[in-house]
PDB file of C-alpha atoms in Angstrom:
ATOM      1  CA  MET A  65      80.324 -79.053 -37.801  1.00  0.00           C
ATOM      2  CA  THR A  66      82.334 -76.718 -40.034  1.00  0.00           C
ATOM      3  CA  GLN A  67      83.974 -77.548 -43.147  1.00  0.00           C
ATOM      4  CA  PRO A  68      87.855 -77.967 -43.145  1.00  0.00           C
ATOM      5  CA  ARG A  69      89.641 -75.263 -44.885  1.00  0.00           C
ATOM      6  CA  SER A  70      91.358 -75.794 -48.109  1.00  0.00           C
ATOM      7  CA  ARG A  71      95.367 -75.673 -47.598  1.00  0.00           C
ATOM      8  CA  ASN A  72      95.784 -74.320 -51.145  1.00  0.00           C
ATOM      9  CA  ARG A  73      93.660 -71.237 -50.705  1.00  0.00           C
ATOM     10  CA  ASN A  74      96.154 -69.153 -48.959  1.00  0.00           C
ATOM     11  CA  ARG A  75      99.058 -70.179 -51.194  1.00  0.00           C
ATOM     12  CA  SER A  76     100.148 -67.434 -53.784  1.00  0.00           C
ATOM     13  CA  LYS A  77      99.468 -68.142 -57.373  1.00  0.00           C
ATOM     14  CA  ARG A  78     102.044 -67.795 -60.231  1.00  0.00           C
ATOM     15  CA  ARG A  79     101.772 -64.921 -62.418  1.00  0.00           C
ATOM     16  CA  SER A  80      99.706 -65.863 -65.339  1.00  0.00           C
ATOM     17  CA  ILE A  81     102.012 -64.440 -67.963  1.00  0.00           C
ATOM     18  CA  LEU A  82     101.802 -66.580 -71.099  1.00  0.00           C
ATOM     19  CA  CYS A  83     103.933 -66.713 -74.154  1.00  0.00           C
ATOM     20  CA  PRO A  84     102.058 -64.999 -77.246  1.00  0.00           C
ATOM     21  CA  HIS A  85     103.326 -67.386 -79.497  1.00  0.00           C
ATOM     22  CA  HIS A  86     102.961 -70.730 -77.720  1.00  0.00           C
ATOM     23  CA  GLY A  87     100.497 -70.077 -74.677  1.00  0.00           C
ATOM     24  CA  ASN A  88     102.955 -71.512 -71.915  1.00  0.00           C
ATOM     25  CA  TYR A  89     104.071 -69.803 -68.725  1.00  0.00           C
ATOM     26  CA  LEU A  90     106.941 -67.298 -69.017  1.00  0.00           C
ATOM     27  CA  ASP A  91     109.904 -67.225 -66.711  1.00  0.00           C
ATOM     28  CA  SER A  92     111.008 -63.796 -65.809  1.00  0.00           C
ATOM     29  CA  VAL A  93     114.943 -63.073 -66.160  1.00  0.00           C
ATOM     30  CA  SER A  94     114.974 -59.340 -65.201  1.00  0.00           C
ATOM     31  CA  GLN A  95     113.584 -56.841 -62.939  1.00  0.00           C
ATOM     32  CA  LYS A  96     110.651 -55.019 -63.525  1.00  0.00           C
ATOM     33  CA  TYR A  97     111.356 -51.524 -65.027  1.00  0.00           C
ATOM     34  CA  PRO A  98     108.527 -49.182 -64.231  1.00  0.00           C
ATOM     35  CA  LEU A  99     107.360 -46.778 -66.596  1.00  0.00           C
ATOM     36  CA  PHE A 100     106.745 -42.999 -66.366  1.00  0.00           C
ATOM     37  CA  ALA A 101     105.108 -40.086 -68.271  1.00  0.00           C
ATOM     38  CA  THR A 102     106.824 -36.767 -68.935  1.00  0.00           C
ATOM     39  CA  LYS A 103     104.381 -35.459 -71.581  1.00  0.00           C
ATOM     40  CA  PRO A 104     100.558 -34.854 -71.420  1.00  0.00           C
ATOM     41  CA  GLU A 105     100.180 -37.120 -74.463  1.00  0.00           C
ATOM     42  CA  HIS A 106     101.491 -40.053 -72.618  1.00  0.00           C
ATOM     43  CA  LEU A 107      98.871 -39.527 -69.988  1.00  0.00           C
ATOM     44  CA  GLN A 108      96.132 -38.903 -72.451  1.00  0.00           C
ATOM     45  CA  GLN A 109      96.750 -42.384 -73.893  1.00  0.00           C
ATOM     46  CA  HIS A 110      95.935 -43.840 -70.537  1.00  0.00           C
ATOM     47  CA  GLY A 111      92.570 -42.194 -70.533  1.00  0.00           C
ATOM     48  CA  LEU A 112      93.240 -38.908 -68.729  1.00  0.00           C
ATOM     49  CA  SER A 113      91.461 -35.781 -69.979  1.00  0.00           C
ATOM     50  CA  ARG A 114      93.743 -33.280 -71.739  1.00  0.00           C
ATOM     51  CA  ARG A 115      93.398 -30.775 -68.989  1.00  0.00           C
ATOM     52  CA  ALA A 116      94.012 -33.234 -66.084  1.00  0.00           C
ATOM     53  CA  ALA A 117      97.127 -34.475 -68.045  1.00  0.00           C
ATOM     54  CA  LEU A 118      98.343 -30.835 -68.456  1.00  0.00           C
ATOM     55  CA  THR A 119      98.015 -30.220 -64.773  1.00  0.00           C
ATOM     56  CA  LEU A 120      99.719 -33.394 -63.643  1.00  0.00           C
ATOM     57  CA  VAL A 121     102.727 -32.864 -65.761  1.00  0.00           C
ATOM     58  CA  ALA A 122     103.074 -29.096 -64.682  1.00  0.00           C
ATOM     59  CA  SER A 123     102.826 -30.121 -61.203  1.00  0.00           C
ATOM     60  CA  PHE A 124     105.048 -32.933 -61.125  1.00  0.00           C
ATOM     61  CA  GLY A 125     107.206 -33.067 -64.080  1.00  0.00           C
ATOM     62  CA  THR A 126     107.156 -36.950 -64.200  1.00  0.00           C
ATOM     63  CA  VAL A 127     104.410 -39.129 -63.150  1.00  0.00           C
ATOM     64  CA  PRO A 128     104.732 -42.843 -62.648  1.00  0.00           C
ATOM     65  CA  LEU A 129     102.488 -45.066 -64.593  1.00  0.00           C
ATOM     66  CA  GLN A 130     100.860 -47.650 -62.399  1.00  0.00           C
ATOM     67  CA  GLY A 131     100.336 -51.303 -63.581  1.00  0.00           C
ATOM     68  CA  GLU A 132     102.962 -51.112 -66.498  1.00  0.00           C
ATOM     69  CA  TRP A 133     106.415 -51.894 -66.638  1.00  0.00           C
ATOM     70  CA  LEU A 134     109.006 -53.421 -69.127  1.00  0.00           C
ATOM     71  CA  GLU A 135     110.440 -56.920 -68.235  1.00  0.00           C
ATOM     72  CA  ALA A 136     112.261 -59.613 -70.042  1.00  0.00           C
ATOM     73  CA  PHE A 137     111.042 -63.191 -70.161  1.00  0.00           C
ATOM     74  CA  TRP A 138     112.189 -66.568 -70.992  1.00  0.00           C
ATOM     75  CA  CYS A 139     110.034 -69.044 -72.950  1.00  0.00           C
ATOM     76  CA  ASP A 140     111.012 -72.985 -72.947  1.00  0.00           C
ATOM     77  CA  ARG A 141     109.532 -73.321 -76.302  1.00  0.00           C
ATOM     78  CA  CYS A 142     110.969 -70.473 -78.085  1.00  0.00           C
ATOM     79  CA  GLN A 143     114.277 -71.062 -76.174  1.00  0.00           C
ATOM     80  CA  ALA A 144     114.877 -67.325 -76.355  1.00  0.00           C
ATOM     81  CA  THR A 145     114.721 -64.346 -73.961  1.00  0.00           C
ATOM     82  CA  GLN A 146     112.206 -61.549 -75.098  1.00  0.00           C
ATOM     83  CA  TRP A 147     111.510 -57.984 -73.714  1.00  0.00           C
ATOM     84  CA  TYR A 148     107.795 -57.247 -73.215  1.00  0.00           C
ATOM     85  CA  HIS A 149     105.711 -54.226 -72.237  1.00  0.00           C
ATOM     86  CA  VAL A 150     103.499 -55.829 -69.481  1.00  0.00           C
ATOM     87  CA  ARG A 151     100.109 -54.228 -68.438  1.00  0.00           C
ATOM     88  CA  LYS A 152      98.412 -55.372 -65.341  1.00  0.00           C
ATOM     89  CA  THR A 153      94.603 -55.763 -66.580  1.00  0.00           C
ATOM     90  CA  GLY A 154      93.362 -57.390 -63.293  1.00  0.00           C
ATOM     91  CA  ALA A 155      93.926 -59.600 -60.480  1.00  0.00           C
ATOM     92  CA  ASN A 156      96.680 -61.925 -61.673  1.00  0.00           C
ATOM     93  CA  GLN A 157      95.907 -61.075 -65.310  1.00  0.00           C
ATOM     94  CA  TYR A 158      98.411 -59.520 -67.673  1.00  0.00           C
ATOM     95  CA  SER A 159      98.724 -58.341 -71.302  1.00  0.00           C
ATOM     96  CA  LEU A 160     101.874 -58.325 -73.354  1.00  0.00           C
ATOM     97  CA  SER A 161     103.067 -56.561 -76.110  1.00  0.00           C
ATOM     98  CA  MET A 162     106.387 -55.991 -77.871  1.00  0.00           C
ATOM     99  CA  VAL A 163     108.251 -52.912 -76.759  1.00  0.00           C
ATOM    100  CA  PRO A 164     108.275 -50.101 -79.155  1.00  0.00           C
ATOM    101  CA  GLU A 165     111.318 -48.243 -79.319  1.00  0.00           C
ATOM    102  CA  THR A 166     109.700 -44.903 -77.870  1.00  0.00           C
ATOM    103  CA  LEU A 167     108.966 -46.821 -74.675  1.00  0.00           C
ATOM    104  CA  TRP A 168     112.563 -47.497 -73.541  1.00  0.00           C
ATOM    105  CA  MET A 169     112.841 -43.703 -73.063  1.00  0.00           C
ATOM    106  CA  GLN A 170     109.944 -43.906 -70.597  1.00  0.00           C
ATOM    107  CA  ALA A 171     111.428 -46.505 -68.423  1.00  0.00           C
ATOM    108  CA  THR A 172     113.232 -46.142 -65.153  1.00  0.00           C
ATOM    109  CA  GLY A 173     116.543 -47.420 -64.540  1.00  0.00           C
ATOM    110  CA  VAL A 174     117.159 -48.765 -68.156  1.00  0.00           C
ATOM    111  CA  ILE A 175     120.703 -48.548 -69.619  1.00  0.00           C
ATOM    112  CA  LEU A 176     120.273 -47.621 -73.303  1.00  0.00           C
ATOM    113  CA  ALA A 177     121.966 -50.118 -75.754  1.00  0.00           C
ATOM    114  CA  THR A 178     122.937 -47.235 -77.894  1.00  0.00           C
ATOM    115  CA  GLY A 179     124.996 -45.629 -74.999  1.00  0.00           C
ATOM    116  CA  ASN A 180     124.553 -42.253 -73.454  1.00  0.00           C
ATOM    117  CA  PRO A 181     123.658 -39.633 -76.103  1.00  0.00           C
ATOM    118  CA  THR A 182     125.551 -37.073 -74.189  1.00  0.00           C
ATOM    119  CA  VAL A 183     128.839 -38.857 -74.588  1.00  0.00           C
ATOM    120  CA  GLY A 184     130.986 -37.929 -77.660  1.00  0.00           C
ATOM    121  CA  GLU A 185     132.467 -40.354 -80.078  1.00  0.00           C
ATOM    122  CA  PHE A 186     136.116 -39.973 -78.741  1.00  0.00           C
ATOM    123  CA  THR A 187     134.997 -40.812 -75.215  1.00  0.00           C
ATOM    124  CA  ARG A 188     133.070 -43.799 -76.269  1.00  0.00           C
ATOM    125  CA  ARG A 189     136.157 -44.940 -78.186  1.00  0.00           C
ATOM    126  CA  GLN A 190     138.410 -44.531 -75.507  1.00  0.00           C
ATOM    127  CA  ALA A 191     136.123 -46.448 -73.242  1.00  0.00           C
ATOM    128  CA  ARG A 192     136.109 -49.411 -75.446  1.00  0.00           C
ATOM    129  CA  GLN A 193     139.955 -49.550 -75.924  1.00  0.00           C
ATOM    130  CA  THR A 194     141.704 -52.552 -74.206  1.00  0.00           C
ATOM    131  CA  ARG A 195     145.149 -51.279 -74.207  1.00  0.00           C
ATOM    132  CA  TYR A 196     146.607 -47.629 -74.010  1.00  0.00           C
ATOM    133  CA  GLY A 197     147.390 -45.931 -77.320  1.00  0.00           C
ATOM    134  CA  GLY A 198     148.940 -42.799 -75.852  1.00  0.00           C
ATOM    135  CA  VAL A 199     149.650 -39.855 -78.084  1.00  0.00           C
ATOM    136  CA  LYS A 200     148.541 -41.869 -81.338  1.00  0.00           C
ATOM    137  CA  ASP A 201     144.935 -41.198 -80.361  1.00  0.00           C
ATOM    138  CA  PHE A 202     145.546 -37.434 -80.675  1.00  0.00           C
ATOM    139  CA  GLY A 203     147.262 -37.500 -84.132  1.00  0.00           C
ATOM    140  CA  ARG A 204     144.178 -35.859 -85.729  1.00  0.00           C
ATOM    141  CA  ILE A 205     143.984 -32.974 -83.678  1.00  0.00           C
ATOM    142  CA  GLY A 206     145.945 -29.828 -85.086  1.00  0.00           C
TER     143      GLY A 206
END
């Protein structure tokens, strides 16, 4: 006679992403923002040789980094949302670290909190205005 199968075996498991401060499960409150590399130094930090990294960047320009992304999580004990750099280390295993400022520039689809650097101060100020100022805004010209 054969053994009955366990019903729980085929169910998906919750991602084991734990709060670094409290050790409880974190709830995702954002989408995953995948990372990419545009410089050979970024690829060398991930274990590629200098020659291979130079070849990849020269060939493709941008290289997606597999198993790494930025994501925001909510902790019940902290009562706060925090952004983390997530690395998948194995099957259902992840490591978290705080997001350094330089890593935001390597994420796909992220809107910068500081705004678009190519937009001038005048345009930024006009976009923030709630009412039309008319000619008064051009008083400094001339």
